[in-house]
mmCIF file of C-alpha atoms in Angstrom:
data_model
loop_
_atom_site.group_PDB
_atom_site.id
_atom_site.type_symbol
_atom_site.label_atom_id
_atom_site.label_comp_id
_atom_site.label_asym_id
_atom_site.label_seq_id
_atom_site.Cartn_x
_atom_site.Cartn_y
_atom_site.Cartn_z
ATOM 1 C CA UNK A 1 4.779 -60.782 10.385
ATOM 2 C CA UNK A 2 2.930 -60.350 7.249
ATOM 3 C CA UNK A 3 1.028 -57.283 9.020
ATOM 4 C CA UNK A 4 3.986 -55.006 8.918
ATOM 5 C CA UNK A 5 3.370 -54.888 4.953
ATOM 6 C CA UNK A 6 0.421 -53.406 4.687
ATOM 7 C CA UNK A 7 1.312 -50.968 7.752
ATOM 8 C CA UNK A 8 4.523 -49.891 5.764
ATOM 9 C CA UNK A 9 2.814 -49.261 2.633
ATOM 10 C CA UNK A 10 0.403 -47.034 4.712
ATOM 11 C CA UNK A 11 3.242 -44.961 6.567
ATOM 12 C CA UNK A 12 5.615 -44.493 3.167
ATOM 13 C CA UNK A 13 2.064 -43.377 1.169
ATOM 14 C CA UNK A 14 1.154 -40.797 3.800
ATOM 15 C CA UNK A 15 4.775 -39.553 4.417
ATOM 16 C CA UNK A 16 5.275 -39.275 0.635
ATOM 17 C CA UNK A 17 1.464 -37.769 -0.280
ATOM 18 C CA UNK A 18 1.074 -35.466 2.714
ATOM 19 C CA UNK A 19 4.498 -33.500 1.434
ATOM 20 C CA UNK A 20 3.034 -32.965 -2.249
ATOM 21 C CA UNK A 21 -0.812 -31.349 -0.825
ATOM 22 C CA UNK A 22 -1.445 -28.069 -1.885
ATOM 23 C CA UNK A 23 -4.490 -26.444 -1.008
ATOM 24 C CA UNK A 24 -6.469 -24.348 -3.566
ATOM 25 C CA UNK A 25 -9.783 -22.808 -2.750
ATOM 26 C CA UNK A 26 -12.137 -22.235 -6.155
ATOM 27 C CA UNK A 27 -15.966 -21.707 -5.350
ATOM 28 C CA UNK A 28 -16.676 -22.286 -9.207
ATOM 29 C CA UNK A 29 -16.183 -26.396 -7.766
ATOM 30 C CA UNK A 30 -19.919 -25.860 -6.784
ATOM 31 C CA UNK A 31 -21.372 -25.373 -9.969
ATOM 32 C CA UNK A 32 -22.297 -28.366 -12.384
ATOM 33 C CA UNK A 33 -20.278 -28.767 -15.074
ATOM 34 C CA UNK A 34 -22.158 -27.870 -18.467
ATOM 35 C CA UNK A 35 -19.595 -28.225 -21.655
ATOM 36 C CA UNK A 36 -22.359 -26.012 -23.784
ATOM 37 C CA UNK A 37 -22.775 -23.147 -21.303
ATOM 38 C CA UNK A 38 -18.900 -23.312 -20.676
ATOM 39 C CA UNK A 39 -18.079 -23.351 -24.442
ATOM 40 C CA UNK A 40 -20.360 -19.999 -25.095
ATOM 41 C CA UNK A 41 -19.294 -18.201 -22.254
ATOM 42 C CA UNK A 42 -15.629 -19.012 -23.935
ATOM 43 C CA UNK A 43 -17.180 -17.749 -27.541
ATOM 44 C CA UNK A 44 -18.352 -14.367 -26.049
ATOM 45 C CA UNK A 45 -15.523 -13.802 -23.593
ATOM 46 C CA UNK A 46 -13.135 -14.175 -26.769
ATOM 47 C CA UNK A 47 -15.716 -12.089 -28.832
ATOM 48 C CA UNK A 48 -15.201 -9.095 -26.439
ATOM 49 C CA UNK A 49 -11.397 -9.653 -25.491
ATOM 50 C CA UNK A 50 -11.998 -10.472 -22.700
ATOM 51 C CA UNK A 51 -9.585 -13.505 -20.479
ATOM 52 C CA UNK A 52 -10.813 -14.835 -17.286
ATOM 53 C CA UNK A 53 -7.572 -14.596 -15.861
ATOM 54 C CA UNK A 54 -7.648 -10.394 -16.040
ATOM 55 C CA UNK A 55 -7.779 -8.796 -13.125
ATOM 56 C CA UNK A 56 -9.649 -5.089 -12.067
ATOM 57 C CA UNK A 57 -8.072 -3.042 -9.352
ATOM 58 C CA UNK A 58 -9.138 -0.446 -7.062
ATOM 59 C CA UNK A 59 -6.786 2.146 -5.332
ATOM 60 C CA UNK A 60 -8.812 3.646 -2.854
ATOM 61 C CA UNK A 61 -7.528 7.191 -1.054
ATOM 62 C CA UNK A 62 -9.193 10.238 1.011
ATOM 63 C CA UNK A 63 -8.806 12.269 -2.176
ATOM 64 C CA UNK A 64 -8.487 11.690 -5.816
ATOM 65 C CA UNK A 65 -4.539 12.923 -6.097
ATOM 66 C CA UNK A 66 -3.717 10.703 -3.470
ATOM 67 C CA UNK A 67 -5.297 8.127 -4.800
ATOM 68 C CA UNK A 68 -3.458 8.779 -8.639
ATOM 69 C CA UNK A 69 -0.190 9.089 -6.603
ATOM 70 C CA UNK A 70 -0.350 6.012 -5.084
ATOM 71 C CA UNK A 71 -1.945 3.923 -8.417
ATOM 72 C CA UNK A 72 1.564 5.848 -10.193
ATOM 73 C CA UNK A 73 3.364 4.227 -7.558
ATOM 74 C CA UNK A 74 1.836 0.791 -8.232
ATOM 75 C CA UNK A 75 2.013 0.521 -11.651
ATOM 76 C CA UNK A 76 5.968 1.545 -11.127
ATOM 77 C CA UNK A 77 6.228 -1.803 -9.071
ATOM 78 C CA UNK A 78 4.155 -3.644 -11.487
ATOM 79 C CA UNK A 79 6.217 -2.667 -14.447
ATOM 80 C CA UNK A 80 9.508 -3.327 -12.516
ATOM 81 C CA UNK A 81 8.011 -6.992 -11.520
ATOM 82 C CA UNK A 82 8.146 -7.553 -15.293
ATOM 83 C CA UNK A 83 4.201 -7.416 -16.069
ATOM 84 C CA UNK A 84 2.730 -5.384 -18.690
ATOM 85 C CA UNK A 85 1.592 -1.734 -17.000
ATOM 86 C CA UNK A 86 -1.951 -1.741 -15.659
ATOM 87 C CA UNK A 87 -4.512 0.032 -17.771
ATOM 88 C CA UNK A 88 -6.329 3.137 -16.330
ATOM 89 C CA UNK A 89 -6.934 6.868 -15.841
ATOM 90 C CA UNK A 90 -3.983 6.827 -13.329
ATOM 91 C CA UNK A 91 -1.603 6.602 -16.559
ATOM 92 C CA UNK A 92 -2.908 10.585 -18.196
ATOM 93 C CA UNK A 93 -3.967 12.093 -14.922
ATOM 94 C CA UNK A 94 -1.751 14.111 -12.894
ATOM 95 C CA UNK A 95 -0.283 13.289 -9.301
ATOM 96 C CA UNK A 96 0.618 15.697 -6.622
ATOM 97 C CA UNK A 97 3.881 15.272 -7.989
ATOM 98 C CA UNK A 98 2.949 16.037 -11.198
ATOM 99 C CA UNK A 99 1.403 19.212 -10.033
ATOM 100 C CA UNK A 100 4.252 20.295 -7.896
ATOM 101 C CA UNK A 101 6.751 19.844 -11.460
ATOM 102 C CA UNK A 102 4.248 21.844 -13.172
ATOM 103 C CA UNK A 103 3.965 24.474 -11.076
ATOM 104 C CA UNK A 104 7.740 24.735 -10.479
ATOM 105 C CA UNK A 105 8.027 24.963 -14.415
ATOM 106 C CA UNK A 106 5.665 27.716 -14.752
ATOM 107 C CA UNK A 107 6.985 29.479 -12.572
ATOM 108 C CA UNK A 108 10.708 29.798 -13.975
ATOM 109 C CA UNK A 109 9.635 29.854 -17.744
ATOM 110 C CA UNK A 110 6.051 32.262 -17.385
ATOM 111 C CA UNK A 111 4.546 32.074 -20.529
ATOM 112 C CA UNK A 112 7.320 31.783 -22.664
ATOM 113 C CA UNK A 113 6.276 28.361 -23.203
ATOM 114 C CA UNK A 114 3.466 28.642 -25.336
ATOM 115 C CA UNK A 115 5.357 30.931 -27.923
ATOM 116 C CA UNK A 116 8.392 28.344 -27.626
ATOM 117 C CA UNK A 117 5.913 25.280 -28.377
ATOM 118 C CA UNK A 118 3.945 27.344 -31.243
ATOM 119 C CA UNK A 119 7.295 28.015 -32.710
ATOM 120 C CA UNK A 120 8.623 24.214 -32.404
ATOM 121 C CA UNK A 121 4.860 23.203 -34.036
ATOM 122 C CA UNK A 122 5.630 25.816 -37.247
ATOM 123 C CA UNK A 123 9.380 24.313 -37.361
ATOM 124 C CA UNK A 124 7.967 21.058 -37.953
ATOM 125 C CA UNK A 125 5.205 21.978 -40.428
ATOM 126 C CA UNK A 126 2.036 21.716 -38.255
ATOM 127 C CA UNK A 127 -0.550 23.487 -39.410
ATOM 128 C CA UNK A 128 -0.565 26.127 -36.489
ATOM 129 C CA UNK A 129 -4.053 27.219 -36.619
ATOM 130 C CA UNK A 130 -5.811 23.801 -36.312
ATOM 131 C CA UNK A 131 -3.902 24.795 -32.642
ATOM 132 C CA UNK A 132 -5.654 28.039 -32.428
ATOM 133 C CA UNK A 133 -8.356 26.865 -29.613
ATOM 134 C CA UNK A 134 -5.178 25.118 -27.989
ATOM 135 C CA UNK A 135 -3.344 27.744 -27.636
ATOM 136 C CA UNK A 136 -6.204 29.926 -26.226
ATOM 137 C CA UNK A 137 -6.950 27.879 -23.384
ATOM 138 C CA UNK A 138 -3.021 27.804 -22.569
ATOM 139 C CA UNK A 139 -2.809 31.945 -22.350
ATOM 140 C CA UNK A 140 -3.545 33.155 -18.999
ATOM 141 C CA UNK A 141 -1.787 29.185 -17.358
ATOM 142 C CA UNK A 142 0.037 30.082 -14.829
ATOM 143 C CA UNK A 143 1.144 28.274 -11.600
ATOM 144 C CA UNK A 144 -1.725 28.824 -9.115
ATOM 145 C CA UNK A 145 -3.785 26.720 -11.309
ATOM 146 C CA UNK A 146 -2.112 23.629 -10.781
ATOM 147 C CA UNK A 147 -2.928 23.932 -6.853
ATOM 148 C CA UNK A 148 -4.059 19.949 -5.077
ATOM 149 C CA UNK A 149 -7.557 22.158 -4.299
ATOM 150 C CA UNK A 150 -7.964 23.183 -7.946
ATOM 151 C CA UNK A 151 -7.148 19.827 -9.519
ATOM 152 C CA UNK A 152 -8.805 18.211 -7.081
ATOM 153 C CA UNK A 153 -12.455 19.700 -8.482
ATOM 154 C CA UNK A 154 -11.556 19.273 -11.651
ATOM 155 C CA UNK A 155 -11.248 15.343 -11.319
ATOM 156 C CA UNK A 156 -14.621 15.492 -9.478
ATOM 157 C CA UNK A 157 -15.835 17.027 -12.603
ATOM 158 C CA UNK A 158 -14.481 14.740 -15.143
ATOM 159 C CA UNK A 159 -15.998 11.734 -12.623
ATOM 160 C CA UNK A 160 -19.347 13.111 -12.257
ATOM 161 C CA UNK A 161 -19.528 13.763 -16.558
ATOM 162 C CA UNK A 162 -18.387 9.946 -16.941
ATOM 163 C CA UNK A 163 -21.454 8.068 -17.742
ATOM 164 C CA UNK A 164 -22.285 4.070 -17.712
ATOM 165 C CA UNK A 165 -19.507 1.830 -17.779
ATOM 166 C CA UNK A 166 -16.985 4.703 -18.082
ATOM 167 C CA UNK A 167 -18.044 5.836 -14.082
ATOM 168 C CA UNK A 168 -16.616 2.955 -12.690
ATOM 169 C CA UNK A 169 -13.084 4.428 -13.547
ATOM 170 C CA UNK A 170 -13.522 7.100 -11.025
ATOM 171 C CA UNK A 171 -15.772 5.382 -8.617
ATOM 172 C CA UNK A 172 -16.297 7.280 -5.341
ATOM 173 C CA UNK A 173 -18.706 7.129 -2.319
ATOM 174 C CA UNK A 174 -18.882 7.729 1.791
ATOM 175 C CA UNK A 175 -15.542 9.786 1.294
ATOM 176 C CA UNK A 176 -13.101 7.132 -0.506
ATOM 177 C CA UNK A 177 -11.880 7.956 -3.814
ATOM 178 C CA UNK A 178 -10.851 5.101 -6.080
ATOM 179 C CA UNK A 179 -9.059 4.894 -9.443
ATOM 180 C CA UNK A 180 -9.880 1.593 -11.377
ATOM 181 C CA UNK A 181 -7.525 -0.370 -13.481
ATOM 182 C CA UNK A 182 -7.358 -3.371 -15.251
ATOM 183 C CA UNK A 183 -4.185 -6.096 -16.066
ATOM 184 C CA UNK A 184 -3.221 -6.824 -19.528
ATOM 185 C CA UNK A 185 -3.342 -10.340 -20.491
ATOM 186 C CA UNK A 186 -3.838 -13.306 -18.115
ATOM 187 C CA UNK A 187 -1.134 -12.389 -15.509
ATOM 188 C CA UNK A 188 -1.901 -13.177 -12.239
ATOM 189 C CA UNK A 189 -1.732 -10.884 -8.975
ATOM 190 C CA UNK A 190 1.674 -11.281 -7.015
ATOM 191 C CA UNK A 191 0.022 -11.219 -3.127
ATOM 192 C CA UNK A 192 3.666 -10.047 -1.872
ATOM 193 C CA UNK A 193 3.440 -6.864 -4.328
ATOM 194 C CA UNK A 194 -0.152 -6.457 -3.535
ATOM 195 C CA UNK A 195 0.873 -6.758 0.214
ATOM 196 C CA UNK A 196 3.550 -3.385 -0.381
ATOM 197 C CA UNK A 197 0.256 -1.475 -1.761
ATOM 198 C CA UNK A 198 -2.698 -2.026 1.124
ATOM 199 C CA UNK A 199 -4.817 0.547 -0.464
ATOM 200 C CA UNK A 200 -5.287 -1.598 -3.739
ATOM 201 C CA UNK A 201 -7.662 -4.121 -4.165
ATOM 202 C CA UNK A 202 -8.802 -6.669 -6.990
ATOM 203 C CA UNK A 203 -12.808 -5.739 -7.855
ATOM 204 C CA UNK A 204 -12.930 -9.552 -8.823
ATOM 205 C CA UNK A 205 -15.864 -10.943 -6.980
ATOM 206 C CA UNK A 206 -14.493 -14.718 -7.907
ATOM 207 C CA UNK A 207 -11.022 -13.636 -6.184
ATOM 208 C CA UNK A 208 -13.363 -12.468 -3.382
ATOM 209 C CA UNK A 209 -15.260 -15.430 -2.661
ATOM 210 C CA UNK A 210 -12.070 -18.062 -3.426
ATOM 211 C CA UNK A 211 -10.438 -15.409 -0.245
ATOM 212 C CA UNK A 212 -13.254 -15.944 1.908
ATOM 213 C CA UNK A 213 -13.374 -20.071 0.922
ATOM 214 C CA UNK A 214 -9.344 -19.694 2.009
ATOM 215 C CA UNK A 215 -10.272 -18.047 5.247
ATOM 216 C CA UNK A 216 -13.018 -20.793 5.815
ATOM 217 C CA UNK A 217 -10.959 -23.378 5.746
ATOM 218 C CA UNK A 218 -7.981 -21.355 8.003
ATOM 219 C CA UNK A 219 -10.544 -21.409 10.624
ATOM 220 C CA UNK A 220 -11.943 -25.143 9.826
ATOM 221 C CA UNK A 221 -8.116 -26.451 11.322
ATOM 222 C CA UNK A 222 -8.546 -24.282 14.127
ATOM 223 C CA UNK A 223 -11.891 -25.884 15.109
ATOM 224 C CA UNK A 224 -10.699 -28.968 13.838
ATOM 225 C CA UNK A 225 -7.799 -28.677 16.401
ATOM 226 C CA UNK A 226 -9.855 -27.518 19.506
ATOM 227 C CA UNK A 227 -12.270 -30.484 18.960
ATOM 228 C CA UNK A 228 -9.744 -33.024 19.167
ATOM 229 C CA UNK A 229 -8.579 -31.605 21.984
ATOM 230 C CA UNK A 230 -11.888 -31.464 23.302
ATOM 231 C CA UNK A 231 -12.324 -34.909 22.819
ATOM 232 C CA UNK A 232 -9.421 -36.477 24.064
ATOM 233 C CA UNK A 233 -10.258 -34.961 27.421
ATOM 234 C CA UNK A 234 -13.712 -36.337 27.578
ATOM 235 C CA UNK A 235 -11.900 -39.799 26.359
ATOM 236 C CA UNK A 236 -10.094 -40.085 29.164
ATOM 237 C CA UNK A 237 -11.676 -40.073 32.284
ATOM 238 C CA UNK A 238 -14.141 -42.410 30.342
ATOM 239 C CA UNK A 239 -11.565 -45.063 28.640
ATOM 240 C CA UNK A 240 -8.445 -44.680 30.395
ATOM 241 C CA UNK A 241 -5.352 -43.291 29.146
ATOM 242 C CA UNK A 242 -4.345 -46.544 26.779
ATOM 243 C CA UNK A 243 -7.674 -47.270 25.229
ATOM 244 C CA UNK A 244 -8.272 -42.875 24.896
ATOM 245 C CA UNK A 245 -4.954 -43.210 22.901
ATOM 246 C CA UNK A 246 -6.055 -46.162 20.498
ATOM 247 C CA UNK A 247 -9.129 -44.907 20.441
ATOM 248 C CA UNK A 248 -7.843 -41.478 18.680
ATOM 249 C CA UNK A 249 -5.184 -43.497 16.669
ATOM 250 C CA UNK A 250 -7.109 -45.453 14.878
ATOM 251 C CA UNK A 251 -9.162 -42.036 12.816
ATOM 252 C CA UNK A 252 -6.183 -40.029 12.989
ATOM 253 C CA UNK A 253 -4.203 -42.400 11.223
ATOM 254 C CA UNK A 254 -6.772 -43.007 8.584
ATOM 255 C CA UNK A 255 -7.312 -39.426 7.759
ATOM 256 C CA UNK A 256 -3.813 -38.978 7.520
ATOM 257 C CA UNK A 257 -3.743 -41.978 5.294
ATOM 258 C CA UNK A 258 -6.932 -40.732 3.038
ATOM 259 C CA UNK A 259 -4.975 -37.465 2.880
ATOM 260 C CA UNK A 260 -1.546 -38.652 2.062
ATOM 261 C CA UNK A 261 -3.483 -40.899 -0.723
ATOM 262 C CA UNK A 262 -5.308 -37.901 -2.028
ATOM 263 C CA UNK A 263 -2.271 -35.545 -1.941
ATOM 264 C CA UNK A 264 -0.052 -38.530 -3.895
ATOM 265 C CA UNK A 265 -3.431 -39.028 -6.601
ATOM 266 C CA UNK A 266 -4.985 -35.152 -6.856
ATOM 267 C CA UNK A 267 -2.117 -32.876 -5.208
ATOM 268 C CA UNK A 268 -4.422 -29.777 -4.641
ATOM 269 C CA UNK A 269 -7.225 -30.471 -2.404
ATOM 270 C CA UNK A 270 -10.020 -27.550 -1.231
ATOM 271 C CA UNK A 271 -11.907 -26.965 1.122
ATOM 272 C CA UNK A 272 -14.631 -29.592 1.066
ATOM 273 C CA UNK A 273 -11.641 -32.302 1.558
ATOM 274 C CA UNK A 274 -11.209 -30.654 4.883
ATOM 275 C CA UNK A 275 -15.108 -30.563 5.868
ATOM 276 C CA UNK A 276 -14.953 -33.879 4.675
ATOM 277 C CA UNK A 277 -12.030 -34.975 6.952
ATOM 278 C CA UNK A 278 -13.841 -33.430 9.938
ATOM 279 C CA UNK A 279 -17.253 -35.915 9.067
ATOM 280 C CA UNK A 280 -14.970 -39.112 8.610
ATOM 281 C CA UNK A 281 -13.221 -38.317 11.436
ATOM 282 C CA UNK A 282 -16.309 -38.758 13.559
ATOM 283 C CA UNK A 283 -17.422 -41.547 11.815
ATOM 284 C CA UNK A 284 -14.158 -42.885 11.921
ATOM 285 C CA UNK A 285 -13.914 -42.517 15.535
ATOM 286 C CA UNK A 286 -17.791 -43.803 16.539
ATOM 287 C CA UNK A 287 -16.296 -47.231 14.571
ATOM 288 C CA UNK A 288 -12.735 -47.134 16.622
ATOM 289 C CA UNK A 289 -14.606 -46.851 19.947
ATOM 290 C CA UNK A 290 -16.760 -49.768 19.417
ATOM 291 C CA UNK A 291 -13.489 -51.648 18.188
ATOM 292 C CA UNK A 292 -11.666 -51.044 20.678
ATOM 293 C CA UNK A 293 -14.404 -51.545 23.636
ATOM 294 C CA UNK A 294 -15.023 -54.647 22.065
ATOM 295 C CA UNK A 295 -11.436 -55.950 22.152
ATOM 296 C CA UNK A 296 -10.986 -55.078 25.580
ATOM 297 C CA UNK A 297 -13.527 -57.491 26.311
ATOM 298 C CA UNK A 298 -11.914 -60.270 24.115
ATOM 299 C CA UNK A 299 -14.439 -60.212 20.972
ATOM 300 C CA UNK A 300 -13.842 -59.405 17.777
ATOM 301 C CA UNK A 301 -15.576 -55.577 16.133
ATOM 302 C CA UNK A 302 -18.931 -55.758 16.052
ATOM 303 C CA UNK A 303 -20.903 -56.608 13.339
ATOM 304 C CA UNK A 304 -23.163 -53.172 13.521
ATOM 305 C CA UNK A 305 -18.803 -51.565 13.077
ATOM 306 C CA UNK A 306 -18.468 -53.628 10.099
ATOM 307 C CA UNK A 307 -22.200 -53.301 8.158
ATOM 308 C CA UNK A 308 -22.026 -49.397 9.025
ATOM 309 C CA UNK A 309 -18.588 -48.561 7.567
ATOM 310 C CA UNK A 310 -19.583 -50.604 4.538
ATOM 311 C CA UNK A 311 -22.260 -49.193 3.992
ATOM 312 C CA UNK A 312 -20.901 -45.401 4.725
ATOM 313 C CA UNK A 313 -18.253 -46.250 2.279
ATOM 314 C CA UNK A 314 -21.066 -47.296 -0.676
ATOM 315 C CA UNK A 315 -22.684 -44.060 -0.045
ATOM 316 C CA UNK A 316 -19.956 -41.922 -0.123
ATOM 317 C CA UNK A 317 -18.552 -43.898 -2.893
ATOM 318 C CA UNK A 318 -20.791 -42.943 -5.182
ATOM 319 C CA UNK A 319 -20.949 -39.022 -3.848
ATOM 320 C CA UNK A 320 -17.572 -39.603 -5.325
ATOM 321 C CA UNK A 321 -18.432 -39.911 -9.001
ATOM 322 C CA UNK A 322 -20.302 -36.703 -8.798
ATOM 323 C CA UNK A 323 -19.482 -34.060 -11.871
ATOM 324 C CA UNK A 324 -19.648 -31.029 -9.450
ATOM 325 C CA UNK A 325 -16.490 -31.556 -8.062
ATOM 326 C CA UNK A 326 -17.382 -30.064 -4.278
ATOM 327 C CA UNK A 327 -19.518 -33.239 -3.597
ATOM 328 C CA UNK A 328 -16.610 -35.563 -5.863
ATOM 329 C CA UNK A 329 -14.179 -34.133 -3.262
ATOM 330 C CA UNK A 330 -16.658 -34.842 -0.333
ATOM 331 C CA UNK A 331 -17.496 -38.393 -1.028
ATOM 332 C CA UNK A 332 -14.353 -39.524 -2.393
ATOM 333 C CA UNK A 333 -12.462 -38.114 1.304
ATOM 334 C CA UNK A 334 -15.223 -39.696 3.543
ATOM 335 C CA UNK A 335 -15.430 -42.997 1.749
ATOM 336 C CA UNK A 336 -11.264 -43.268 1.709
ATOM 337 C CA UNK A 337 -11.516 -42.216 5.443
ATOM 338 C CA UNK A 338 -13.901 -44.480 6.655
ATOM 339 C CA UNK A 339 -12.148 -47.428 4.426
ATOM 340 C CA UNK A 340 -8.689 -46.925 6.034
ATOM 341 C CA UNK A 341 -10.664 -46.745 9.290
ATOM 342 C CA UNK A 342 -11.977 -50.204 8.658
ATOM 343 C CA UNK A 343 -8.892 -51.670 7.569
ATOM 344 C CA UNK A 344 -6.929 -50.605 10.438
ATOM 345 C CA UNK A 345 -9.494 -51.961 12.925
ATOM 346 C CA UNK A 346 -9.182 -55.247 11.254
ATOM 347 C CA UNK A 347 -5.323 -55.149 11.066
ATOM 348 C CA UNK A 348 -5.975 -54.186 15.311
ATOM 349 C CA UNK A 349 -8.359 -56.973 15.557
ATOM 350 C CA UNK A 350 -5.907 -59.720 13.676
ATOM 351 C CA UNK A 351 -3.119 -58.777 16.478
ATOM 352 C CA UNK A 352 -3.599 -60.723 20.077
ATOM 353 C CA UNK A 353 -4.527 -58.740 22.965
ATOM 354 C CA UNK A 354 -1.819 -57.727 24.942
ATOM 355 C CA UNK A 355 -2.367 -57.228 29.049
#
């Protein structure tokens, strides 16, 4: 029969356009579209150097050496992950490490040091007295002033003289210490290597939001899951097993349809294809159970079915020519839904009633 056509082409699309979905969550799909605002905020992001693809981290620690020990230790991986190092503080201040090396050379070589470097300076043909303040505030060094206590109030110093902008490199409040840095160029964050360094962060608030957009939609299939269950169990009793399980074939199969179609056109859907799913599923399925209680009776879908998905599908249709491309993805996903729904309930209705 010619009907298995149409049913085939349906199957291979959905197989074939499921595989290829990737989901990507943006929040910037909500805002209208301007080409002049977009084209100066371009100009002045390029004016100050600036990419929208840099990142700023936080490494956040009880104290400010633990904080520089563990940035050290991050910027190690970063480098060895074969990115540019991160730019920050972290790379000129000292670590507990750092400290413990100093103090251990200070210890063998006493002050020593200071006449060896003035000497190395003069050997070279420095000028040694532009040194003279130098040198003064390195007489009298020795080891027990490299102690974690010691260093420690000396960073709270140098964060409580940085003023403006610059204070946001040694941010601190409610007992966290945090070092800021920033990525060179537009390289993106690995979330494995930021997984291997829980006290780090990204500041972005766009990264933020996109997360929380991600974790929406983790918890949209959950619902989504526990309301079809849901209603399958208060299809039953009502319907019977057979007509319950046509019934919840007929929307499935057209969502999986309008998704395999979407995955095989767009490839990356968001969010608001999923919240879109969820509202042509039910409209999908208020049109199936008509169907379906009307073939049971031995008449064809109703005409109220048939003037209601048409005219669901002209109003989403034109969502789906919206520039903000939230309510694009909305209508186009409802309107494909709600079509596939219709044409499978007239493929149903074109088949003879078996008892």
């Amino acid at each position: 029969s010619m009907i298995w056509v149409p049913l085939g082409l349906m199957v291979a699309v959905t197989v074939f356009g499921i595989t290829r979905i990737a989901w990507h969550d943006d929040i910037r799909e909500l805002d209208f579209p301007s080409p002049e605002l977009l084209a100066e905020d371009r100009s002045i992001r390029t004016l100050a150097g600036e990419t929208s693809d840099r990142s700023v981290l936080l490494t956040a620690a009880p104290s400010y050496l633990e904080a520089i020990s563990d940035w050290k230790k991050l910027n190690r991986d970063w480098i060895v992950s074969g990115r540019p190092a991160l730019v920050g503080l972290g790379a000129v201040l000292p670590s507990l490490t750092d400290l413990e090396n100093t103090r251990a050379f200070l210890e063998v070589s006493g002050s020593d040091w200071t006449e060896m470097l003035r000497s190395q300076l003069e050997e070279r043909g420095y000028a040694i007295e532009v040194f003279a303040e130098f040198f003064q505030n390195l007489n009298g060094l020795s080891s027990s002033d490299f102690t974690p206590e010691a260093t420690e109030r000396e960073l709270l110093a140098l964060s409580s003289a940085l003023v403006g902008p610059t204070r946001m490199l040694l941010p601190r409040a409610n007992g966290v210490f945090a070092l800021a840095s920033i990525t060179l160029e537009s390289v993106s964050v690995d979330p494995s290597l930021m997984a291997r360094h829980p006290e780090t962060v990204t500041a972005s608030q766009l990264r933020h939001l996109n997360s929380v957009f991600s974790q929406v939609r983790r918890e949209t299939w959950k619902l989504t899951l526990i309301g079809l269950s849901v209603v399958t169990l208060a299809l039953l009793p009502v319907f019977g097993l057979r007509r319950a399980a046509l019934i919840l074939i007929i929307p499935v199969s057209g969502i999986l349809f309008s998704f395999g179609l979407l995955g095989w056109w767009h490839s990356q859907l968001n969010l608001f294809n999923l919240l879109a799913g969820l509202l042509g599923f039910c409209l999908a399925l208020d049109h199936a159970l008509f169907a379906v209680e009307a073939r049971s009776r031995g008449l064809p879908p109703p005409a109220s079915v048939r003037v209601s998905a048409l005219t669901t599908l002209v109003a989403f249709g034109v969502l789906a020519f919206s520039q903000i491309p939230a309510v694009a993805a909305l209508g186009l996903t409802v309107a494909l839904i709600v079509a596939a729904t219709a044409l499978l309930i007239e493929i149903l209705a074109s088949r003879p009633q078996t008892v």
